[in-house]
Short mmCIF file of C-alpha atoms in Angstrom, two decimals:
data_model
loop_
_atom_site.label_atom_id
_atom_site.label_comp_id
_atom_site.label_asym_id
_atom_site.label_seq_id
_atom_site.Cartn_x
_atom_site.Cartn_y
_atom_site.Cartn_z
CA SER A 1 0.00 0.00 0.00
CA VAL A 2 1.00 3.67 -0.20
CA LEU A 3 1.35 3.81 3.59
CA ALA A 4 3.40 0.62 3.81
CA GLY A 5 5.68 1.90 1.08
CA ALA A 6 6.26 5.10 3.01
CA LEU A 7 7.14 3.19 6.16
CA LEU A 8 9.66 1.11 4.27
CA GLY A 9 11.01 4.10 2.29
CA VAL A 10 12.26 6.61 4.84
CA GLY A 11 11.36 5.06 8.18
CA LEU A 12 8.43 7.30 9.13
CA SER A 13 6.17 6.25 11.95
CA CYS A 14 2.76 5.00 10.98
CA GLY A 15 1.06 8.21 12.12
CA ALA A 16 3.61 10.49 10.43
CA ALA A 17 3.40 8.56 7.16
CA ALA A 18 -0.40 8.64 7.15
CA SER A 19 -0.39 12.37 7.87
CA THR A 20 2.15 13.03 5.13
CA VAL A 21 0.20 11.02 2.56
CA ARG A 22 -3.00 12.87 3.49
CA ARG A 23 -1.33 16.28 3.17
CA TRP A 24 0.16 15.28 -0.17
CA HIS A 25 -3.25 14.37 -1.58
CA GLU A 26 -4.66 17.64 -0.25
CA TRP A 27 -1.83 19.45 -2.01
CA ARG A 28 -2.57 17.69 -5.31
CA THR A 29 -6.31 18.37 -5.16
CA ALA A 30 -6.37 21.96 -3.90
CA GLY A 31 -3.17 23.04 -2.21
CA ARG A 32 -1.09 23.56 -5.34
CA ALA A 33 -3.73 25.77 -6.95
CA SER A 34 -4.05 27.82 -3.75
CA TYR A 35 -0.26 28.14 -3.49
CA ASP A 36 -0.03 29.34 -7.10
CA ARG A 37 -2.79 31.91 -6.53
CA ASP A 38 -1.10 33.24 -3.41
CA ALA A 39 2.27 33.35 -5.18
CA GLN A 40 0.77 35.27 -8.10
CA ALA A 41 -0.95 37.72 -5.75
CA SER A 42 2.31 38.25 -3.82
CA LEU A 43 4.14 38.85 -7.10
CA GLN A 44 1.62 41.49 -8.15
CA VAL A 45 1.93 43.27 -4.79
CA ALA A 46 5.73 43.12 -5.03
CA GLU A 47 5.71 44.52 -8.57
CA GLN A 48 3.41 47.35 -7.45
CA LYS A 49 5.72 48.17 -4.51
CA PHE A 50 8.75 48.15 -6.78
CA GLY A 51 7.01 50.40 -9.31
CA GLU A 52 5.90 52.88 -6.67
CA ALA A 53 9.35 52.97 -5.07
CA THR A 54 10.98 53.53 -8.47
CA LYS A 55 8.54 56.36 -9.26
CA GLU A 56 9.19 58.04 -5.89
CA ALA A 57 12.94 57.69 -6.30
CA MET A 58 12.76 59.24 -9.78
CA GLN A 59 10.71 62.16 -8.45
CA ARG A 60 13.29 62.75 -5.73
CA PHE A 61 16.05 62.56 -8.33
CA GLU A 62 14.33 65.08 -10.62
CA GLN A 63 13.84 67.47 -7.69
CA LEU A 64 17.49 67.06 -6.73
CA GLN A 65 18.53 67.80 -10.29
CA ALA A 66 16.46 70.98 -10.26
CA ASP A 67 18.00 72.00 -6.92
CA GLU A 68 21.51 71.36 -8.20
CA ALA A 69 20.88 73.34 -11.38
CA TRP A 70 19.62 76.30 -9.30
CA LYS A 71 22.71 76.14 -7.04
CA GLU A 72 25.01 76.11 -10.08
CA GLN A 73 23.33 79.29 -11.28
CA ASN A 74 23.14 81.10 -7.96
CA CYS A 75 25.69 79.78 -5.45
CA ARG A 76 29.42 79.92 -4.86
CA VAL A 77 31.68 77.79 -2.69
CA CYS A 78 33.19 78.94 0.58
CA PRO A 79 36.99 78.70 0.08
CA HIS A 80 37.43 77.61 3.71
CA CYS A 81 34.94 74.75 4.10
CA ALA A 82 33.56 74.19 0.56
CA LYS A 83 29.95 74.83 1.61
CA ALA A 84 27.60 76.20 -1.02
CA VAL A 85 26.72 79.82 -0.21
CA TYR A 86 23.96 82.00 -1.66
CA ARG A 87 24.20 85.77 -1.59
CA VAL A 88 20.85 87.46 -1.08
CA ASP A 89 22.07 91.03 -1.60
CA GLY A 90 24.68 93.50 -0.43
CA CYS A 91 28.43 93.70 -0.97
CA ASN A 92 30.92 90.97 -1.85
CA GLN A 93 32.11 90.41 1.71
CA MET A 94 30.46 87.16 2.81
CA THR A 95 30.39 85.28 6.12
CA CYS A 96 29.93 81.55 5.58
CA GLY A 97 26.70 80.40 7.24
CA ARG A 98 25.88 83.80 8.78
CA ASP A 99 24.25 87.06 7.87
CA ALA A 100 26.79 89.83 7.25
CA ALA A 101 27.97 91.82 10.28
CA ASP A 102 26.13 94.93 9.07
CA LYS A 103 22.93 92.87 9.17
CA GLY A 104 23.50 91.78 12.74
CA GLY A 105 25.35 88.51 12.03
CA GLY A 106 22.27 86.48 12.90
CA ASN A 107 20.42 83.81 10.93
CA ARG A 108 23.07 81.18 11.69
CA GLN A 109 23.09 78.19 9.37
CA ASP A 110 25.45 75.37 8.52
CA GLY A 111 28.82 76.91 7.67
CA CYS A 112 32.25 77.65 9.10
CA GLY A 113 31.57 81.32 9.96
CA LYS A 114 34.68 82.58 8.16
CA VAL A 115 34.77 85.63 5.91
CA PHE A 116 35.49 85.44 2.17
CA ASP A 117 35.08 87.52 -0.97
CA TRP A 118 32.09 86.55 -3.12
CA ALA A 119 33.68 87.79 -6.34
CA GLN A 120 36.73 85.56 -5.85
CA ALA A 121 34.88 82.45 -4.71
CA ALA A 122 34.50 79.57 -7.16
CA PRO A 123 31.05 78.94 -8.63
CA TYR A 124 29.22 75.92 -7.23
CA ALA A 125 29.48 72.77 -9.39
CA ARG A 126 27.74 69.48 -8.71
CA ASP A 127 30.13 66.67 -7.78
CA GLY A 128 28.25 63.70 -9.21
CA SER A 129 26.68 62.67 -5.91
CA ASP A 130 23.30 63.64 -7.36
CA ALA A 131 23.15 60.45 -9.45
CA ALA A 132 19.82 58.67 -9.52
CA ARG A 133 19.51 56.15 -6.70
CA LEU A 134 16.81 53.96 -8.13
CA PRO A 135 15.99 50.57 -6.57
CA LYS A 136 17.58 47.79 -8.59
CA THR A 137 15.66 44.84 -7.17
CA LEU A 138 12.68 44.16 -4.94
CA ALA A 139 15.15 43.45 -2.12
CA ASP A 140 16.00 47.17 -2.14
CA VAL A 141 12.33 47.97 -1.49
CA ASP A 142 10.97 45.06 0.56
CA PRO A 143 13.57 42.54 1.77
CA ASP A 144 10.90 40.35 3.37
CA ALA A 145 8.93 40.03 0.12
CA ALA A 146 12.12 39.29 -1.81
CA ARG A 147 13.28 36.58 0.59
CA GLU A 148 13.98 33.31 -1.18
CA VAL A 149 13.82 30.08 0.80
CA ARG A 150 16.84 27.90 0.07
CA HIS A 151 17.50 24.54 1.63
CA HIS A 152 20.74 23.28 3.13
CA LEU A 153 22.33 20.04 4.17
CA VAL A 154 22.61 21.23 7.77
CA ILE A 155 20.38 23.55 9.77
CA SER A 156 23.15 25.22 11.74
CA ALA A 157 26.90 25.00 11.55
CA PRO A 158 28.93 23.80 14.54
CA GLU A 159 31.71 26.01 15.87
CA SER A 160 34.29 23.74 14.23
CA ARG A 161 32.72 24.04 10.76
CA PRO A 162 32.33 27.77 9.95
CA GLU A 163 32.33 26.94 6.24
CA LEU A 164 28.90 25.37 6.72
CA ARG A 165 27.26 28.62 7.80
CA HIS A 166 24.52 29.51 5.37
CA GLU A 167 26.19 32.73 4.26
CA ASN A 168 29.28 30.68 3.31
CA SER A 169 27.64 27.48 2.20
CA ALA A 170 26.41 27.81 -1.37
CA GLU A 171 28.00 24.46 -2.18
CA TYR A 172 26.03 22.82 0.65
CA ARG A 173 22.65 23.91 -0.63
CA LEU A 174 20.30 21.11 -1.55
CA LYS A 175 19.99 20.64 -5.29
CA CYS A 176 16.91 19.42 -7.08
CA GLU A 177 17.68 15.84 -8.12
CA VAL A 178 15.84 16.38 -11.41
CA CYS A 179 17.03 19.76 -12.76
CA HIS A 180 20.16 19.91 -10.51
CA GLU A 181 19.57 23.57 -9.62
CA ASP A 182 19.32 25.00 -6.09
CA ILE A 183 15.92 24.25 -4.58
CA ILE A 184 14.31 27.67 -4.13
CA GLY A 185 10.89 27.75 -2.54
CA PRO A 186 9.18 24.61 -1.28
CA ARG A 187 11.22 21.40 -1.22
CA PHE A 188 9.48 18.16 -2.14
CA SER A 189 10.93 15.01 -0.57
CA CYS A 190 9.47 11.67 -1.65
CA ILE A 191 8.78 9.47 1.37
CA HIS A 192 8.88 6.30 -0.74
CA CYS A 193 12.16 6.73 -2.60
CA THR A 194 15.22 5.52 -0.71
CA PRO A 195 17.60 5.99 0.97
CA SER A 196 17.07 9.68 1.82
CA GLY A 197 14.07 10.55 -0.30
CA LEU A 198 13.97 12.06 -3.75
CA ASN A 199 14.28 15.84 -3.32
CA THR A 200 12.92 18.14 -6.02
CA CYS A 201 11.95 21.73 -6.56
CA LEU A 202 8.35 22.81 -7.14
CA ALA A 203 8.62 22.80 -10.93
CA CYS A 204 10.10 19.31 -11.12
CA SER A 205 7.88 17.71 -8.46
CA ASP A 206 5.16 16.96 -11.01
CA ASP A 207 7.17 16.97 -14.25
CA ALA A 208 6.47 13.36 -15.23
CA ALA A 209 8.74 13.38 -18.27
CA MET A 210 11.77 14.71 -16.38
CA LEU A 211 11.08 12.46 -13.39
CA GLU A 212 11.01 9.40 -15.63
CA ILE A 213 14.49 10.29 -16.90
CA SER A 214 16.12 11.47 -13.66
CA ALA A 215 14.28 9.31 -11.12
CA PRO A 216 12.91 6.21 -12.84
CA ALA A 217 12.20 4.54 -9.48
CA HIS A 218 9.79 7.34 -8.55
CA ASN A 219 6.13 6.52 -9.23
CA PRO A 220 4.05 9.72 -9.36
CA ALA A 221 0.82 7.75 -9.21
CA SER A 222 1.51 6.06 -5.88
CA HIS A 223 4.38 7.92 -4.23
CA ALA A 224 3.83 10.86 -1.88
CA TYR A 225 5.96 13.90 -1.13
CA GLN A 226 6.69 15.54 2.17
CA ILE A 227 6.69 19.31 1.53
CA PHE A 228 9.07 21.67 3.33
CA PHE A 229 8.19 25.33 2.88
CA GLU A 230 11.06 26.50 5.10
CA ASP A 231 14.68 25.39 5.40
CA GLN A 232 14.41 22.19 7.39
CA ALA A 233 17.74 20.86 6.32
CA PHE A 234 19.13 17.35 6.31
CA GLU A 235 20.71 16.74 9.71
CA THR A 236 23.56 14.38 8.88
CA THR A 237 26.50 13.18 10.95
CA ALA A 238 28.59 15.54 8.84
CA ALA A 239 27.06 18.42 10.79
CA ASN A 240 29.23 17.28 13.66
CA GLY A 241 32.24 16.86 11.43
CA THR A 242 32.14 13.06 11.39
CA GLY A 243 31.34 12.28 7.79
CA GLY A 244 28.02 11.65 6.05
CA ASN A 245 26.95 13.63 3.00
CA LEU A 246 29.37 16.49 3.60
CA PRO A 247 33.11 16.55 3.06
#
């Protein structure tokens, strides 16, 4: 039976195997369609966020460009601190960041307070820091929405194996055994295939033609998958540095 095959395949308890088989059938009948709808809705929201963020960034950039153009036409640079200074009226003797002495020296702003001659000061010129800072990816706008679930051979690295930490462990990511790419998103692990279960990505989990080539022992009609939506990695003896699937 399907249940007996699961018990023999990866050593699940009777209750765990029955629960897994039930969830797999629920996934096939309704869960996959619901997952696809939710994924599509999330994608649309993410695209809208990215578009709005790009539009806002462009508006800020255009305003900055207008401000910089005005400063190039109307401002000069303090020779002491390089601050942009605008002369409202009066003579050429300027005090950086202050009103002139004959106007009381008030209205203090950002500046060094030193005196210089307006006529001899260099005109303001933009330095290139006004370049457009547009978001390049969704991660720049919404890191949570852009998060990709990847699966690893170990959940956490021991102190003695820093190379297994997820930020350093691209080579220890679980690969789909059909397309041989990193599994991104839900991982499908067949509870009938031995010894450790056939592991596939979402796209390959129901690709009968590719499964027949890459996993001929897998029977889509009678085998069931355990689905991992988060990184619940293979805990092998290699996690403790004693061998197993890791070098």
